Tab-separated table of C-alpha atoms in Angstrom:
chain	number	residue	atom	x	y	z
A	1338	MET	CA	63.890	112.937	97.388
A	1339	ALA	CA	60.811	114.684	98.685
A	1340	LYS	CA	57.742	114.761	96.497
A	1341	LYS	CA	57.029	117.855	94.415
A	1342	ARG	CA	54.856	120.418	96.107
A	1343	PRO	CA	53.044	123.399	94.580
A	1344	GLN	CA	55.184	126.522	94.237
A	1345	THR	CA	54.560	129.252	96.787
A	1346	LYS	CA	55.554	132.874	96.556
A	1347	ALA	CA	58.768	134.012	98.133
A	1348	GLY	CA	58.097	135.597	101.486
A	1349	LYS	CA	55.235	133.166	102.196
A	1350	PRO	CA	56.979	129.967	103.267
A	1351	GLN	CA	55.014	126.798	103.681
A	1352	SER	CA	54.026	125.933	107.197
A	1353	GLN	CA	56.525	123.724	109.019
A	1354	THR	CA	55.916	121.082	111.656
A	1355	GLN	CA	58.548	122.904	113.719
A	1356	PRO	CA	59.595	126.573	113.692
A	1357	PRO	CA	62.433	127.441	111.289
A	1358	SER	CA	64.638	128.379	114.225
A	1359	GLN	CA	64.470	124.756	115.431
A	1360	LEU	CA	65.225	123.183	112.037
A	1361	LYS	CA	68.923	122.344	112.039
A	1362	ASP	CA	71.040	122.361	108.879
A	1363	GLY	CA	71.547	118.615	109.112
A	1364	GLU	CA	67.778	118.118	109.056
A	1365	ILE	CA	67.107	120.097	105.863
A	1366	PRO	CA	65.633	117.593	103.355
A	1367	VAL	CA	66.547	117.683	99.665
A	1368	VAL	CA	63.804	119.155	97.476
A	1369	GLY	CA	63.573	120.491	93.918
A	1370	ALA	CA	65.962	123.338	93.144
A	1371	ARG	CA	63.125	125.782	92.388
A	1372	GLU	CA	60.954	124.801	95.342
A	1373	PRO	CA	60.812	126.822	98.565
A	1374	CYS	CA	63.604	125.850	100.936
A	1375	PRO	CA	62.209	123.698	103.770
A	1376	CYS	CA	64.122	125.826	106.322
A	1377	GLY	CA	61.392	128.454	106.048
A	1378	SER	CA	63.571	131.289	104.747
A	1379	GLY	CA	61.163	132.049	101.897
A	1380	ARG	CA	63.912	131.608	99.300
A	1381	ARG	CA	64.125	128.854	96.711
A	1382	TYR	CA	66.121	125.803	97.758
A	1383	LYS	CA	68.849	126.415	95.151
A	1384	ALA	CA	69.480	129.896	96.562
A	1385	CYS	CA	69.419	128.796	100.188
A	1386	HIS	CA	70.508	125.458	101.662
A	1387	GLY	CA	70.753	123.945	98.178
A	1388	ARG	CA	73.715	126.209	97.429
A	1389	SER	CA	75.936	124.652	100.078
A	1390	ALA	CA	74.658	121.165	99.212
A	1391	ALA	CA	75.546	121.647	95.533
A	1392	HIS	CA	78.978	122.980	96.471
A	1393	ALA	CA	79.631	119.983	98.718
A	1394	ALA	CA	78.529	117.616	95.958
A	1395	THR	CA	80.847	119.081	93.331
A	1396	GLU	CA	83.911	120.199	95.305
A	1397	LEU	CA	86.731	117.903	94.198
A	1398	VAL	CA	88.974	116.290	96.784
A	1399	ARG	CA	92.243	115.983	94.871
A	1400	ARG	CA	93.674	113.132	96.964
A	1401	PRO	CA	90.702	111.188	98.352
A	1402	PHE	CA	92.863	108.320	99.643
A	1403	GLU	CA	95.462	110.484	101.390
A	1404	GLY	CA	96.063	109.223	104.915
A	1405	LEU	CA	94.998	105.656	104.172
A	1406	PRO	CA	97.623	102.887	104.332
A	1407	SER	CA	99.172	102.310	100.880
A	1408	GLU	CA	97.527	105.295	99.204
A	1409	SER	CA	99.293	104.376	95.943
A	1410	ASP	CA	97.683	100.923	95.865
A	1411	TRP	CA	94.235	102.459	96.444
A	1412	VAL	CA	94.806	104.621	93.370
A	1413	ALA	CA	96.022	101.634	91.351
A	1414	LEU	CA	92.971	99.529	92.233
A	1415	ARG	CA	90.662	102.429	91.424
A	1416	GLU	CA	92.164	103.257	88.011
A	1417	LEU	CA	94.511	100.580	86.685
A	1418	VAL	CA	93.803	97.065	87.964
A	1419	PRO	CA	90.875	95.079	86.513
A	1420	ALA	CA	90.385	92.371	89.146
A	1421	ALA	CA	91.669	92.654	92.691
A	1422	THR	CA	90.524	92.441	96.303
A	1423	ALA	CA	91.909	93.608	99.639
A	1424	PRO	CA	90.694	92.916	103.198
A	1425	LEU	CA	89.493	96.024	105.025
A	1426	HIS	CA	89.847	96.467	108.772
A	1427	LEU	CA	87.427	98.731	110.637
A	1428	LYS	CA	88.191	100.860	113.655
A	1429	GLY	CA	86.816	99.024	116.662
A	1430	GLY	CA	86.506	95.744	114.780
A	1431	LEU	CA	83.718	94.208	112.728
A	1432	PRO	CA	80.054	94.545	113.711
A	1433	GLU	CA	78.211	91.465	114.921
A	1434	GLY	CA	77.071	89.329	112.004
A	1435	VAL	CA	79.698	90.698	109.585
A	1436	PRO	CA	82.498	88.116	109.314
A	1437	SER	CA	84.605	90.167	106.870
A	1438	VAL	CA	84.754	93.337	104.789
A	1439	THR	CA	86.580	93.181	101.461
A	1440	LEU	CA	87.388	95.890	98.950
A	1441	ALA	CA	86.881	94.795	95.326
A	1442	THR	CA	87.781	96.631	92.159
A	1443	VAL	CA	84.347	96.007	90.654
A	1444	LEU	CA	81.217	93.943	91.379
A	1445	PRO	CA	78.543	92.350	89.154
A	1446	MET	CA	76.170	94.808	87.455
A	1447	THR	CA	78.416	97.589	88.840
A	1448	TRP	CA	76.840	97.271	92.286
A	1449	PRO	CA	78.420	99.767	94.712
A	1450	ALA	CA	78.483	97.067	97.398
A	1451	LEU	CA	77.109	93.637	98.231
A	1452	ARG	CA	76.100	92.019	101.525
A	1453	ARG	CA	76.496	88.304	100.963
A	1454	ASP	CA	74.265	85.599	102.374
A	1455	ASP	CA	76.792	84.892	105.138
A	1456	GLY	CA	76.797	88.568	106.172
A	1457	SER	CA	80.195	89.424	104.686
A	1458	VAL	CA	80.542	92.679	102.753
A	1459	LEU	CA	82.124	93.447	99.378
A	1460	LEU	CA	82.742	97.144	98.645
A	1461	ALA	CA	83.373	98.147	95.000
A	1462	LEU	CA	85.997	100.796	94.241
A	1463	GLN	CA	85.482	101.384	90.507
A	1464	ASN	CA	82.058	103.036	90.527
A	1465	ASP	CA	80.670	106.426	89.609
A	1466	THR	CA	80.081	108.557	92.688
A	1467	SER	CA	77.690	111.368	93.529
A	1468	SER	CA	80.133	113.911	94.952
A	1469	GLY	CA	83.662	115.153	94.482
A	1470	ASP	CA	84.932	113.219	97.489
A	1471	LEU	CA	85.387	109.578	96.565
A	1472	SER	CA	86.381	108.681	100.128
A	1473	ARG	CA	83.129	110.057	101.558
A	1474	ASP	CA	81.044	108.294	98.907
A	1475	LEU	CA	82.718	104.957	99.619
A	1476	ALA	CA	82.346	105.396	103.370
A	1477	ASP	CA	78.615	106.026	102.984
A	1478	THR	CA	78.221	102.894	100.841
A	1479	LEU	CA	80.243	100.856	103.334
A	1480	GLN	CA	78.130	101.975	106.279
A	1481	ARG	CA	74.920	101.059	104.482
A	1482	ALA	CA	76.371	97.693	103.425
A	1483	LEU	CA	77.178	96.816	107.042
A	1484	THR	CA	73.482	97.048	107.956
A	1485	ALA	CA	71.949	95.782	104.696
A	1486	GLN	CA	69.973	92.556	104.615
A	1487	PRO	CA	72.236	89.551	103.898
A	1488	GLY	CA	72.013	88.478	100.282
A	1489	SER	CA	71.316	91.943	98.875
A	1490	PRO	CA	73.251	94.482	96.769
A	1491	VAL	CA	73.593	98.051	98.058
A	1492	PRO	CA	72.466	100.785	95.633
A	1493	GLY	CA	74.128	104.147	95.164
A	1494	GLN	CA	72.661	107.302	96.642
A	1495	ARG	CA	73.347	110.974	97.166
A	1496	VAL	CA	75.828	111.295	100.024
A	1497	PRO	CA	75.429	113.748	102.945
A	1498	ALA	CA	78.050	116.494	102.819
A	1499	ASP	CA	78.928	115.980	106.487
A	1500	GLY	CA	79.175	112.190	106.431
A	1501	PRO	CA	82.279	110.232	107.495
A	1502	ARG	CA	85.134	109.370	105.134
A	1503	LEU	CA	87.033	106.102	104.781
A	1504	GLN	CA	89.772	107.618	106.926
A	1505	ASP	CA	87.211	107.834	109.757
A	1506	LEU	CA	86.062	104.215	109.431
A	1507	LEU	CA	89.176	102.190	108.582
A	1508	ASP	CA	91.954	101.162	110.961
A	1509	SER	CA	95.029	103.041	109.727
A	1510	GLU	CA	97.356	100.675	111.605
A	1511	ALA	CA	96.078	97.497	109.922
A	1512	GLY	CA	97.829	97.881	106.560
A	1513	PHE	CA	96.465	97.317	103.076
A	1514	GLU	CA	97.412	94.233	101.057
A	1515	PRO	CA	95.807	93.931	97.602
A	1516	VAL	CA	95.517	90.562	95.896
A	1517	VAL	CA	95.361	90.698	92.093
A	1518	HIS	CA	93.194	88.020	90.449
A	1519	THR	CA	93.242	86.602	86.934
A	1520	GLY	CA	89.463	86.959	86.735
A	1521	PHE	CA	86.352	87.847	88.698
A	1522	GLU	CA	85.530	84.449	90.169
A	1523	PHE	CA	85.820	86.049	93.615
A	1524	TRP	CA	82.311	87.382	92.962
A	1525	VAL	CA	80.939	83.905	93.661
A	1526	PRO	CA	81.809	82.439	97.086
A	1527	ASP	CA	83.172	78.906	97.198
A	1528	SER	CA	80.188	77.795	99.247
A	1529	ALA	CA	77.681	78.839	96.557
A	1530	ASP	CA	76.333	76.040	94.399
A	1531	SER	CA	75.864	78.318	91.404
A	1532	ALA	CA	75.554	81.956	90.464
A	1533	SER	CA	72.410	83.489	89.035
A	1534	ALA	CA	72.151	83.743	85.266
A	1535	GLU	CA	72.580	87.524	85.539
A	1536	VAL	CA	75.753	87.257	87.623
A	1537	SER	CA	77.131	84.481	85.393
A	1538	ALA	CA	76.641	86.603	82.275
A	1539	SER	CA	78.271	89.604	83.960
A	1540	LEU	CA	81.163	87.409	85.092
A	1541	GLU	CA	81.733	86.125	81.567
A	1542	ARG	CA	81.778	89.644	80.122
A	1543	ALA	CA	84.133	90.936	82.792
A	1544	ASN	CA	86.594	88.060	82.394
A	1545	ALA	CA	86.668	88.556	78.621
A	1546	ALA	CA	87.548	92.239	78.987
A	1547	ALA	CA	90.120	91.958	81.794
A	1548	ILE	CA	93.743	92.758	80.914
A	1549	PRO	CA	96.194	90.301	82.548
A	1550	THR	CA	97.802	92.209	85.430
A	1551	VAL	CA	100.404	91.302	88.073
A	1552	LYS	CA	101.534	93.290	91.117
A	1553	LEU	CA	105.318	93.399	91.546
A	1554	THR	CA	106.548	92.180	94.929
A	1555	GLY	CA	109.862	94.033	95.231
A	1556	VAL	CA	108.577	97.615	94.991
A	1557	GLU	CA	105.426	99.379	96.112
A	1558	ALA	CA	102.363	99.857	93.861
A	1559	ALA	CA	103.951	98.794	90.551
A	1560	TYR	CA	101.719	96.753	88.217
A	1561	TRP	CA	102.764	94.832	85.119
A	1562	CYS	CA	100.105	94.323	82.470
A	1563	GLU	CA	99.929	92.458	79.175
A	1564	THR	CA	98.376	93.842	76.006
A	1565	PRO	CA	98.360	92.336	72.498
A	1566	GLU	CA	101.147	94.531	71.086
A	1567	LYS	CA	103.411	95.121	74.084
A	1568	ASN	CA	103.505	94.880	77.839
A	1569	HIS	CA	103.566	97.807	80.256
A	1570	LEU	CA	104.637	98.655	83.765
A	1571	ARG	CA	102.444	101.236	85.514
A	1572	TRP	CA	103.860	102.438	88.805
A	1573	VAL	CA	101.842	104.645	91.178
A	1574	MET	CA	104.285	106.845	93.110
A	1575	PRO	CA	103.528	108.834	96.292
A	1576	HIS	CA	106.133	111.567	95.780
A	1577	PRO	CA	105.092	115.221	95.226
A	1578	GLU	CA	104.501	115.714	91.506
A	1579	GLU	CA	106.974	118.550	90.901
A	1580	ALA	CA	109.787	116.757	92.718
A	1581	LEU	CA	109.029	113.505	90.905
A	1582	LEU	CA	109.024	115.212	87.494
A	1583	ASP	CA	112.413	116.764	88.283
A	1584	ALA	CA	113.804	113.389	89.348
A	1585	LEU	CA	112.477	111.559	86.291
A	1586	ALA	CA	113.878	114.321	84.072
A	1587	ARG	CA	117.340	113.911	85.627
A	1588	LEU	CA	117.236	110.163	84.974
A	1589	HIS	CA	115.824	110.569	81.479
A	1590	ALA	CA	118.504	113.079	80.492
A	1591	ALA	CA	121.167	110.734	81.866
A	1592	GLY	CA	119.774	107.806	79.854
A	1593	THR	CA	118.864	105.843	82.998
A	1594	SER	CA	115.071	106.103	83.014
A	1595	SER	CA	114.436	102.760	81.299
A	1596	LEU	CA	114.028	99.329	82.868
A	1597	GLY	CA	116.543	97.663	80.617
A	1598	GLU	CA	116.998	96.833	76.947
A	1599	GLY	CA	113.879	97.268	74.862
A	1600	THR	CA	112.039	99.221	77.570
A	1601	ARG	CA	111.149	102.920	77.566
A	1602	LEU	CA	109.596	105.454	79.907
A	1603	VAL	CA	106.815	106.778	77.669
A	1604	GLY	CA	104.917	109.172	79.937
A	1605	SER	CA	102.668	109.175	82.948
A	1606	PHE	CA	99.118	109.347	84.229
A	1607	ARG	CA	97.900	111.686	86.933
A	1608	ALA	CA	95.283	110.014	89.125
A	1609	HIS	CA	93.759	111.163	92.423
A	1610	GLY	CA	96.658	113.498	93.127
A	1611	LEU	CA	99.442	111.001	92.408
A	1612	MET	CA	101.662	110.419	89.371
A	1613	VAL	CA	101.785	107.077	87.571
A	1614	PRO	CA	104.873	106.725	85.321
A	1615	VAL	CA	104.391	104.207	82.500
A	1616	TRP	CA	106.999	102.094	80.718
A	1617	ASP	CA	106.631	100.194	77.459
A	1618	LEU	CA	108.070	96.692	77.746
A	1619	PRO	CA	108.843	94.017	75.169
A	1620	SER	CA	105.975	91.558	74.770
A	1621	ALA	CA	108.283	88.779	75.954
A	1622	MET	CA	109.136	90.541	79.245
A	1623	SER	CA	107.201	88.955	82.104
A	1624	ALA	CA	106.274	90.439	85.455
A	1625	LYS	CA	108.944	88.335	87.136
A	1626	GLU	CA	111.565	89.729	84.775
A	1627	CYS	CA	110.543	93.260	85.805
A	1628	GLU	CA	111.324	92.729	89.466
A	1629	GLN	CA	115.080	93.352	89.481
A	1630	PRO	CA	115.067	96.244	86.948
A	1631	ALA	CA	112.274	97.913	88.939
A	1632	ALA	CA	114.204	97.568	92.214
A	1633	GLU	CA	117.302	99.034	90.583
A	1634	PHE	CA	115.263	101.906	89.151
A	1635	ALA	CA	113.837	102.621	92.620
A	1636	GLU	CA	117.387	103.117	93.897
A	1637	ARG	CA	118.248	105.478	91.030
A	1638	LEU	CA	115.036	107.400	91.597
A	1639	ALA	CA	115.779	107.821	95.309
A	1640	GLY	CA	119.119	109.374	94.406
A	1641	ALA	CA	117.519	111.685	91.857
A	1642	LEU	CA	114.862	112.769	94.347
A	1643	ALA	CA	117.582	113.661	96.838
A	1644	ALA	CA	119.434	115.886	94.333
A	1645	ASP	CA	118.935	119.603	94.879
A	1646	ALA	CA	120.965	121.157	92.068
A	1647	PRO	CA	119.017	123.191	89.482
A	1648	LEU	CA	118.049	121.244	86.355
A	1649	THR	CA	120.399	121.570	83.426
A	1650	ALA	CA	119.146	122.701	80.022
A	1651	GLU	CA	118.993	119.072	78.863
A	1652	GLU	CA	117.111	118.029	81.999
A	1653	ARG	CA	114.627	120.879	81.529
A	1654	ARG	CA	113.953	119.679	77.984
A	1655	ALA	CA	113.449	116.142	79.292
A	1656	ARG	CA	111.060	117.463	81.935
A	1657	SER	CA	109.070	119.369	79.337
A	1658	GLY	CA	108.755	116.210	77.252
A	1659	LEU	CA	107.539	114.201	80.241
A	1660	THR	CA	105.009	116.901	81.133
A	1661	ASN	CA	103.659	116.953	77.584
A	1662	ARG	CA	103.124	113.200	77.736
A	1663	GLN	CA	101.119	113.298	80.945
A	1664	VAL	CA	97.449	112.293	80.919
A	1665	THR	CA	95.053	113.092	83.772
A	1666	LEU	CA	92.714	110.209	84.640
A	1667	SER	CA	90.969	111.884	87.565
């Protein structure tokens, strides 16, 4: 951010090194909201170019991962999964000196990204961002990580409103294959003799707080997790919300929305434009034991999504109950 300068009266803009007519929008620096706008208009920054900058910073992109391979898994890794990684593939291949780029749910000390000693890049997904477009924020961090000095973390920063998004940088044909880990040991490469005391302490805290989580293999973006009282299945679904609510209501009214004895569809999350139905499971039900019931439920759901008859009174009541038990995460 530019240093504070003395206030000047409106109508008497500060002298510029180039005439205002030659100062392009993309070259307008960020200054204090009450300072004169550097474009030379004579107005305060907040009433001139700062207005569009503030709008760009706060405008919410409802589905930031739309268009990326496996959008549902991106949402799951952002909101639901403690420890996971996924290789990222860039359009045009990797730059020289960057052997790999890996998405991680979180990094030590909540770093936005890390350029390792060998030049490889780790990009963290579960971080606060400066704008309403998570994809643009992550793309900016990724670009800076690719050129950072090896062995250094990449700090957060305010993101340009016209910068690229992940959809512009990643190869959409390469696929997206998350790997869920039992802990955060992936922070420390195998070749490292030891981690710093700071990283070791952060690793210990993160491992202690992580909820055991397993990705199901038979269906897309469904994650089993274990908690002290009961287990859960959280399933990120790509279907339009209204159609999915209708389909779940049909199944719920028919008594076929569970995953077997002792299980219950208890509600859903809404995250980054997608719905995440949640089931309570018995504490003895493992992730492996969820595989077949989940596959069978997927078939029932496909049939319910294809139905076009109006909801019955009982189905409307079931839909209302599901809507009332919906929590928005983002």
